[in-house]
mmCIF file of C-alpha atoms in Angstrom:
data_model
loop_
_atom_site.group_PDB
_atom_site.id
_atom_site.type_symbol
_atom_site.label_atom_id
_atom_site.label_comp_id
_atom_site.label_asym_id
_atom_site.label_seq_id
_atom_site.Cartn_x
_atom_site.Cartn_y
_atom_site.Cartn_z
ATOM 1 C CA MET A 1 218.741 92.068 85.944
ATOM 2 C CA GLU A 2 218.765 95.391 87.798
ATOM 3 C CA ALA A 3 214.968 95.674 87.536
ATOM 4 C CA THR A 4 214.574 92.149 88.933
ATOM 5 C CA LEU A 5 216.838 92.926 91.900
ATOM 6 C CA SER A 6 214.972 96.145 92.712
ATOM 7 C CA LYS A 7 211.621 94.335 92.326
ATOM 8 C CA ARG A 8 212.776 91.645 94.754
ATOM 9 C CA ALA A 9 213.937 94.286 97.214
ATOM 10 C CA VAL A 10 210.516 95.973 97.082
ATOM 11 C CA GLN A 11 208.821 92.576 97.498
ATOM 12 C CA SER A 12 210.984 91.841 100.549
ATOM 13 C CA LEU A 13 209.963 95.173 102.087
ATOM 14 C CA TRP A 14 206.324 94.342 101.341
ATOM 15 C CA MET A 15 206.679 90.967 103.076
ATOM 16 C CA MET A 16 208.078 92.766 106.132
ATOM 17 C CA TRP A 17 205.004 95.032 106.113
ATOM 18 C CA GLU A 18 202.762 91.958 105.840
ATOM 19 C CA GLY A 19 204.477 90.510 108.923
ATOM 20 C CA VAL A 20 203.565 93.673 110.839
ATOM 21 C CA PHE A 21 200.003 93.527 109.470
ATOM 22 C CA ASP A 22 199.714 89.861 110.543
ATOM 23 C CA TRP A 23 200.821 90.811 114.046
ATOM 24 C CA ILE A 24 198.232 93.615 114.214
ATOM 25 C CA THR A 25 195.563 91.201 112.922
ATOM 26 C CA THR A 26 196.032 88.934 115.946
ATOM 27 C CA PHE A 27 194.616 91.718 118.142
ATOM 28 C CA ARG A 28 191.451 92.206 116.096
ATOM 29 C CA SER A 29 190.493 88.565 115.642
ATOM 30 C CA ALA A 30 189.347 85.573 117.691
ATOM 31 C CA SER A 31 191.650 83.240 115.771
ATOM 32 C CA ILE A 32 193.694 82.865 112.611
ATOM 33 C CA LYS A 33 193.780 79.588 110.720
ATOM 34 C CA HIS A 34 195.748 78.521 107.660
ATOM 35 C CA TYR A 35 194.371 76.417 104.822
ATOM 36 C CA GLY A 36 196.931 75.978 102.076
ATOM 37 C CA ILE A 37 197.227 79.287 100.249
ATOM 38 C CA CYS A 38 194.496 80.888 102.390
ATOM 39 C CA LYS A 39 194.556 82.535 105.765
ATOM 40 C CA LEU A 40 191.212 82.632 107.578
ATOM 41 C CA VAL A 41 190.791 85.407 110.149
ATOM 42 C CA VAL A 42 187.803 84.757 112.424
ATOM 43 C CA ARG A 43 186.430 88.070 113.676
ATOM 44 C CA ARG A 44 183.247 89.972 114.350
ATOM 45 C CA HIS A 45 181.631 91.929 111.523
ATOM 46 C CA HIS A 46 181.394 95.668 112.097
ATOM 47 C CA GLY A 47 179.362 98.003 109.953
ATOM 48 C CA ARG A 48 176.170 97.842 107.952
ATOM 49 C CA THR A 49 174.068 94.698 107.593
ATOM 50 C CA LEU A 50 175.033 92.634 104.537
ATOM 51 C CA THR A 51 172.491 90.473 102.750
ATOM 52 C CA CYS A 52 173.660 87.421 100.829
ATOM 53 C CA TYR A 53 171.901 86.249 97.689
ATOM 54 C CA ASP A 54 170.321 83.385 99.659
ATOM 55 C CA GLY A 55 168.716 85.935 102.030
ATOM 56 C CA HIS A 56 171.115 85.192 104.893
ATOM 57 C CA GLN A 57 171.970 88.441 106.710
ATOM 58 C CA ILE A 58 175.266 89.364 108.341
ATOM 59 C CA ARG A 59 174.696 91.909 111.095
ATOM 60 C CA SER A 60 177.156 93.934 113.115
ATOM 61 C CA GLY A 61 178.557 91.658 115.818
ATOM 62 C CA ASP A 62 178.105 88.402 113.848
ATOM 63 C CA TRP A 63 181.161 86.192 113.412
ATOM 64 C CA VAL A 64 182.670 86.101 109.923
ATOM 65 C CA GLY A 65 185.617 84.373 108.317
ATOM 66 C CA GLU A 66 187.795 86.925 106.553
ATOM 67 C CA LEU A 67 189.801 85.295 103.753
ATOM 68 C CA HIS A 68 193.299 86.442 102.775
ATOM 69 C CA LEU A 69 195.625 84.953 100.181
ATOM 70 C CA ASP A 70 199.107 84.096 101.427
ATOM 71 C CA ASN A 71 201.028 86.626 99.327
ATOM 72 C CA ARG A 72 204.360 84.998 100.136
ATOM 73 C CA LYS A 73 203.177 81.753 98.512
ATOM 74 C CA VAL A 74 201.733 83.648 95.547
ATOM 75 C CA MET A 75 205.052 85.463 95.113
ATOM 76 C CA GLU A 76 206.983 82.162 95.236
ATOM 77 C CA LEU A 77 204.655 80.621 92.634
ATOM 78 C CA THR A 78 205.095 83.667 90.382
ATOM 79 C CA ARG A 79 208.888 83.495 90.639
ATOM 80 C CA GLU A 80 208.926 79.773 89.946
ATOM 81 C CA PHE A 81 206.314 79.427 87.187
ATOM 82 C CA GLY A 82 205.636 82.937 85.850
ATOM 83 C CA ALA A 83 202.532 85.069 86.301
ATOM 84 C CA ASP A 84 200.043 83.123 84.149
ATOM 85 C CA LEU A 85 200.766 79.662 85.571
ATOM 86 C CA ALA A 86 200.989 81.130 89.074
ATOM 87 C CA GLY A 87 197.510 82.620 88.581
ATOM 88 C CA LEU A 88 196.090 79.234 87.581
ATOM 89 C CA SER A 89 197.853 77.516 90.482
ATOM 90 C CA THR A 90 196.614 80.146 92.922
ATOM 91 C CA ALA A 91 193.009 79.665 91.752
ATOM 92 C CA ARG A 92 193.353 75.878 92.068
ATOM 93 C CA MET A 93 194.914 76.158 95.540
ATOM 94 C CA PHE A 94 192.205 78.629 96.616
ATOM 95 C CA ARG A 95 189.515 76.115 95.623
ATOM 96 C CA ALA A 96 191.313 73.399 97.615
ATOM 97 C CA ALA A 97 191.471 75.713 100.657
ATOM 98 C CA ILE A 98 187.742 76.449 100.417
ATOM 99 C CA LYS A 99 187.043 72.704 100.276
ATOM 100 C CA GLN A 100 189.088 72.228 103.474
ATOM 101 C CA ILE A 101 187.184 75.041 105.158
ATOM 102 C CA ARG A 102 183.835 73.578 104.077
ATOM 103 C CA LEU A 103 184.751 70.167 105.506
ATOM 104 C CA GLU A 104 185.842 71.692 108.811
ATOM 105 C CA LEU A 105 182.563 73.589 109.203
ATOM 106 C CA ASN A 106 180.870 70.396 110.407
ATOM 107 C CA ASP A 107 183.642 69.267 112.764
ATOM 108 C CA ASN A 108 184.937 72.395 114.481
ATOM 109 C CA PRO A 109 182.573 74.151 116.944
ATOM 110 C CA GLU A 110 184.417 77.463 116.533
ATOM 111 C CA MET A 111 183.825 77.325 112.785
ATOM 112 C CA GLY A 112 180.123 76.711 113.450
ATOM 113 C CA GLN A 113 179.654 80.252 114.737
ATOM 114 C CA ILE A 114 180.831 81.826 111.443
ATOM 115 C CA GLN A 115 177.894 83.319 109.523
ATOM 116 C CA ALA A 116 179.723 84.011 106.246
ATOM 117 C CA PHE A 117 183.112 84.004 104.562
ATOM 118 C CA MET A 118 184.320 87.146 102.848
ATOM 119 C CA GLY A 119 187.280 88.935 101.365
ATOM 120 C CA ILE A 120 188.090 91.992 99.313
ATOM 121 C CA THR A 121 189.911 91.483 96.048
ATOM 122 C CA LEU A 122 190.676 92.834 92.601
ATOM 123 C CA LEU A 123 190.842 89.251 91.280
ATOM 124 C CA HIS A 124 187.132 88.542 91.517
ATOM 125 C CA ARG A 125 186.798 87.553 87.851
ATOM 126 C CA GLY A 126 188.987 84.454 87.931
ATOM 127 C CA ILE A 127 189.976 83.208 91.331
ATOM 128 C CA VAL A 128 186.519 82.523 92.756
ATOM 129 C CA HIS A 129 184.903 81.131 89.576
ATOM 130 C CA GLY A 130 182.839 78.013 90.301
ATOM 131 C CA ILE A 131 183.013 78.315 94.097
ATOM 132 C CA GLY A 132 179.772 80.201 94.660
ATOM 133 C CA PHE A 133 181.062 83.496 96.004
ATOM 134 C CA GLU A 134 178.889 86.524 95.392
ATOM 135 C CA HIS A 135 180.427 89.800 94.268
ATOM 136 C CA HIS A 136 179.226 92.978 95.957
ATOM 137 C CA PRO A 137 180.445 96.493 95.188
ATOM 138 C CA ILE A 138 182.038 98.340 98.086
ATOM 139 C CA LYS A 139 179.546 101.082 98.865
ATOM 140 C CA ALA A 140 181.509 103.456 101.092
ATOM 141 C CA LYS A 141 183.533 105.735 98.797
ATOM 142 C CA TRP A 142 186.508 106.048 101.178
ATOM 143 C CA GLN A 143 186.715 102.228 101.528
ATOM 144 C CA ARG A 144 186.485 101.768 97.753
ATOM 145 C CA LEU A 145 189.295 104.294 97.228
ATOM 146 C CA TRP A 146 191.450 102.863 100.034
ATOM 147 C CA TYR A 147 191.072 99.215 98.990
ATOM 148 C CA GLY A 148 191.526 100.119 95.335
ATOM 149 C CA TRP A 149 194.754 101.982 96.035
ATOM 150 C CA TYR A 150 196.092 99.303 98.391
ATOM 151 C CA LEU A 151 195.268 96.333 96.164
ATOM 152 C CA ARG A 152 196.615 97.990 93.012
ATOM 153 C CA LEU A 153 199.833 98.717 94.905
ATOM 154 C CA LEU A 154 199.957 95.055 95.975
ATOM 155 C CA LEU A 155 199.450 93.943 92.356
ATOM 156 C CA ARG A 156 202.172 96.312 91.203
ATOM 157 C CA VAL A 157 204.614 94.944 93.785
ATOM 158 C CA MET A 158 203.817 91.239 93.388
ATOM 159 C CA HIS A 159 203.080 90.817 89.688
ATOM 160 C CA PRO A 160 206.031 90.890 87.260
ATOM 161 C CA GLU A 161 203.986 93.074 84.895
ATOM 162 C CA GLY A 162 201.927 94.762 87.609
ATOM 163 C CA LYS A 163 202.539 98.322 86.449
ATOM 164 C CA ARG A 164 201.550 97.534 82.856
ATOM 165 C CA ARG A 165 198.490 95.497 83.913
ATOM 166 C CA ILE A 166 197.236 98.321 86.102
ATOM 167 C CA ARG A 167 197.673 100.839 83.280
ATOM 168 C CA GLN A 168 195.862 98.621 80.752
ATOM 169 C CA ASN A 169 193.073 97.371 83.015
ATOM 170 C CA ARG A 170 192.445 100.220 85.452
ATOM 171 C CA GLU A 171 188.660 100.211 84.862
ATOM 172 C CA GLN A 172 188.398 96.465 85.508
ATOM 173 C CA LEU A 173 190.607 96.577 88.597
ATOM 174 C CA SER A 174 187.994 97.795 91.031
ATOM 175 C CA PRO A 175 187.857 96.209 94.484
ATOM 176 C CA MET A 176 184.874 94.001 95.224
ATOM 177 C CA LEU A 177 183.612 92.270 98.336
ATOM 178 C CA MET A 178 183.336 88.568 97.668
ATOM 179 C CA MET A 179 181.085 86.758 100.096
ATOM 180 C CA ILE A 180 179.308 83.467 100.679
ATOM 181 C CA SER A 181 177.024 82.601 103.582
ATOM 182 C CA THR A 182 177.957 79.559 105.645
ATOM 183 C CA PRO A 183 174.723 77.716 104.699
ATOM 184 C CA ALA A 184 175.425 78.402 101.000
ATOM 185 C CA LEU A 185 179.006 77.116 101.328
ATOM 186 C CA LYS A 186 177.812 73.967 103.120
ATOM 187 C CA ALA A 187 175.248 73.389 100.374
ATOM 188 C CA ARG A 188 177.944 73.541 97.687
ATOM 189 C CA GLY A 189 179.021 69.970 98.557
ATOM 190 C CA GLY A 190 181.797 68.981 96.159
ATOM 191 C CA LEU A 191 182.795 72.340 94.711
ATOM 192 C CA THR A 192 182.871 72.532 90.932
ATOM 193 C CA ARG A 193 186.240 72.501 89.207
#
């Protein structure tokens, strides 16, 4: 009981931090859109040129759609259904969000300028299965260390068994850039289940 109360207190503090992060994000993006469990931050890419598997290149200055899971919704699912069912629900809801995004690509002129959709995650093995996202290692050592530390901390805070999972799976919990070019996403049609 005591552990649950302290975990909830830490989660509440994390959600306050996420509110601050969301506010900061508004200043570094052209727009922020919500699709179910996903938040899409439309911004310009900065940094090295990225090449997708289909040959499409993302250069510095190109528009990208940065994908973020809504951690508040994930936390609510975990509290209601437990970690395993919440994970399955999150993956299903993520697929539904990507379908919504794909449909809007043809109808919304602002979405038409996006060259690729990307996000950084530790959950690259399950959540994006069947959607067509590529997995790229994060090359810059400082970014790999920063994202790894941040995302493991997030997992520890949000997951009921986060501390144990991190200890058992530390080697597998390396941050990866997941990415799909806009033409590749459009070509996916009805995404696989």
